[in-house]
Amino acid sequence: MASITHHHNKKTGAIYVYSVESYWDKEKKAPRNKQVCLGRLDLETGEVIPSKRRKNRIEGGETDPG
């Protein structure tokens, strides 16, 4: 189950939105998190502006492996 979290960059004042998924690492025998950046949060509208990597994936710009 993934959840959404916000990270505030104090230097630039930008707020980044991440999708976070927790899982159990069998080797280390400890819980771990996998985070994927979804984009920046627009403070005026409250909408998420997709990151370049996410924007390319949405627009179909990703390449087909092999």
XYZ file of N, CA and C in Angstrom:
198
model
N 0.837 -1.168 0.000
C 0.000 0.000 0.000
C 0.893 1.247 0.000
N 0.719 2.099 -0.966
C 1.518 3.318 -1.074
C 0.762 4.494 -0.460
N 1.533 5.408 0.097
C 0.944 6.630 0.641
C 1.642 7.829 0.016
N 1.046 8.996 0.170
C 1.578 10.230 -0.391
C 2.135 11.071 0.761
N 3.329 11.636 0.566
C 3.934 12.496 1.568
C 4.521 13.728 0.904
N 4.730 14.777 1.693
C 5.285 16.032 1.204
C 6.621 16.299 1.896
N 7.591 16.794 1.126
C 8.887 17.182 1.675
C 9.120 18.647 1.330
N 9.480 19.440 2.329
C 9.700 20.871 2.138
C 11.193 21.138 2.008
N 11.620 21.768 0.903
C 13.000 22.167 0.702
C 13.169 23.559 1.308
N 13.897 23.658 2.403
C 14.034 24.933 3.110
C 14.817 25.956 2.294
N 15.747 25.486 1.474
C 16.591 26.399 0.706
C 15.797 27.119 -0.385
N 14.989 26.378 -1.131
C 14.244 26.970 -2.245
C 12.796 27.281 -1.891
N 12.278 26.679 -0.831
C 10.894 26.887 -0.445
C 9.920 26.000 -1.209
N 10.441 25.118 -2.056
C 9.584 24.231 -2.845
C 9.108 23.058 -1.993
N 7.908 22.584 -2.301
C 7.366 21.405 -1.636
C 7.249 20.307 -2.689
N 7.908 19.170 -2.423
C 7.899 18.040 -3.348
C 6.959 16.964 -2.831
N 6.271 16.298 -3.751
C 5.305 15.258 -3.414
C 5.908 13.909 -3.783
N 5.870 12.966 -2.838
C 6.443 11.640 -3.044
C 5.389 10.570 -2.795
N 5.508 9.479 -3.547
C 4.744 8.278 -3.280
C 5.665 7.354 -2.488
N 5.231 6.912 -1.312
C 6.074 6.125 -0.423
C 5.438 4.756 -0.214
N 6.261 3.710 -0.394
C 5.788 2.350 -0.162
C 6.724 1.676 0.827
N 6.177 1.155 1.905
C 6.962 0.466 2.923
C 7.019 -1.022 2.613
N 8.174 -1.632 2.909
C 8.328 -3.065 2.718
C 9.310 -3.600 3.749
N 9.309 -4.919 3.941
C 10.200 -5.570 4.876
C 11.413 -6.098 4.123
N 12.616 -5.661 4.550
C 13.858 -6.126 3.953
C 14.278 -7.404 4.678
N 14.226 -8.543 3.970
C 14.524 -9.837 4.591
C 15.992 -9.957 4.991
N 16.891 -9.384 4.184
C 18.322 -9.494 4.477
C 18.703 -8.709 5.735
N 18.230 -7.479 5.848
C 18.572 -6.628 6.985
C 17.621 -6.815 8.158
N 16.525 -7.537 7.913
C 15.505 -7.792 8.926
C 15.019 -6.499 9.563
N 14.667 -5.546 8.683
C 14.190 -4.243 9.133
C 13.246 -3.660 8.092
N 12.329 -2.791 8.511
C 11.445 -2.156 7.541
C 12.200 -1.098 6.730
N 11.855 -0.977 5.467
C 12.474 0.003 4.567
C 11.373 0.722 3.800
N 11.723 1.872 3.205
C 10.788 2.647 2.398
C 11.345 2.832 1.005
N 10.456 2.811 0.017
C 10.823 3.130 -1.355
C 10.029 4.372 -1.725
N 10.747 5.457 -2.104
C 10.095 6.720 -2.427
C 10.284 7.042 -3.900
N 9.216 7.519 -4.533
C 9.264 7.961 -5.922
C 8.706 9.376 -5.971
N 9.501 10.302 -6.522
C 9.076 11.697 -6.610
C 8.014 11.839 -7.697
N 6.872 12.403 -7.334
C 5.793 12.629 -8.296
C 5.893 14.008 -8.925
N 6.441 14.987 -8.189
C 6.586 16.338 -8.719
C 6.534 17.377 -7.618
N 6.411 18.644 -8.036
C 6.330 19.770 -7.100
C 4.876 20.137 -6.843
N 4.627 20.684 -5.679
C 3.295 21.144 -5.311
C 3.188 22.626 -5.629
N 2.187 22.991 -6.431
C 1.935 24.395 -6.748
C 1.180 25.004 -5.568
N 1.797 25.984 -4.914
C 1.213 26.551 -3.704
C -0.065 27.339 -3.966
N -0.203 27.931 -5.145
C -1.392 28.733 -5.453
C -2.613 27.873 -5.732
N -2.447 26.828 -6.529
C -3.585 26.003 -6.922
C -3.709 24.723 -6.115
N -2.611 24.271 -5.494
C -2.639 23.026 -4.745
C -2.475 21.801 -5.619
N -2.174 21.993 -6.910
C -2.001 20.868 -7.829
C -0.546 20.425 -7.855
N -0.328 19.171 -8.248
C 1.021 18.628 -8.367
C 1.507 18.849 -9.796
N 2.661 19.507 -9.936
C 3.292 19.697 -11.239
C 4.230 18.521 -11.441
N 3.974 17.661 -12.436
C 4.789 16.445 -12.599
C 6.262 16.774 -12.831
N 7.136 15.919 -12.297
C 8.565 16.061 -12.534
C 8.850 15.682 -13.985
N 10.030 16.039 -14.485
C 10.364 15.762 -15.880
C 10.284 14.273 -16.178
N 10.773 13.455 -15.260
C 10.750 12.005 -15.458
C 9.314 11.493 -15.537
N 8.480 11.983 -14.660
C 7.069 11.573 -14.620
C 6.321 12.103 -15.843
N 6.640 13.342 -16.259
C 5.976 13.949 -17.409
C 6.260 13.150 -18.677
N 7.514 12.714 -18.866
C 7.865 11.911 -20.033
C 7.123 10.582 -20.035
N 6.971 9.980 -18.884
C 6.278 8.700 -18.788
C 4.790 8.868 -19.118
N 4.185 9.972 -18.643
C 2.768 10.223 -18.888
C 2.515 10.513 -20.367
N 3.411 11.271 -20.998
C 3.244 11.650 -22.395
C 3.648 10.543 -23.365
N 4.135 9.425 -22.845
C 4.529 8.321 -23.723
C 5.943 8.462 -24.237
N 6.770 9.231 -23.556
C 8.126 9.457 -23.984
C 9.100 8.402 -23.514
N 8.609 7.401 -22.763
C 9.526 6.380 -22.281
C 9.859 5.413 -23.423
N 11.069 4.875 -23.366
C 11.514 3.968 -24.416
C 11.160 2.543 -24.058
N 10.989 1.717 -25.053
C 10.648 0.317 -24.864
C 11.937 -0.494 -24.708
N 12.176 -1.114 -23.543
C 13.420 -1.853 -23.340
C 13.451 -3.130 -24.169
N 14.398 -3.213 -25.077
C 14.695 -4.417 -25.826
C 13.715 -4.792 -26.816
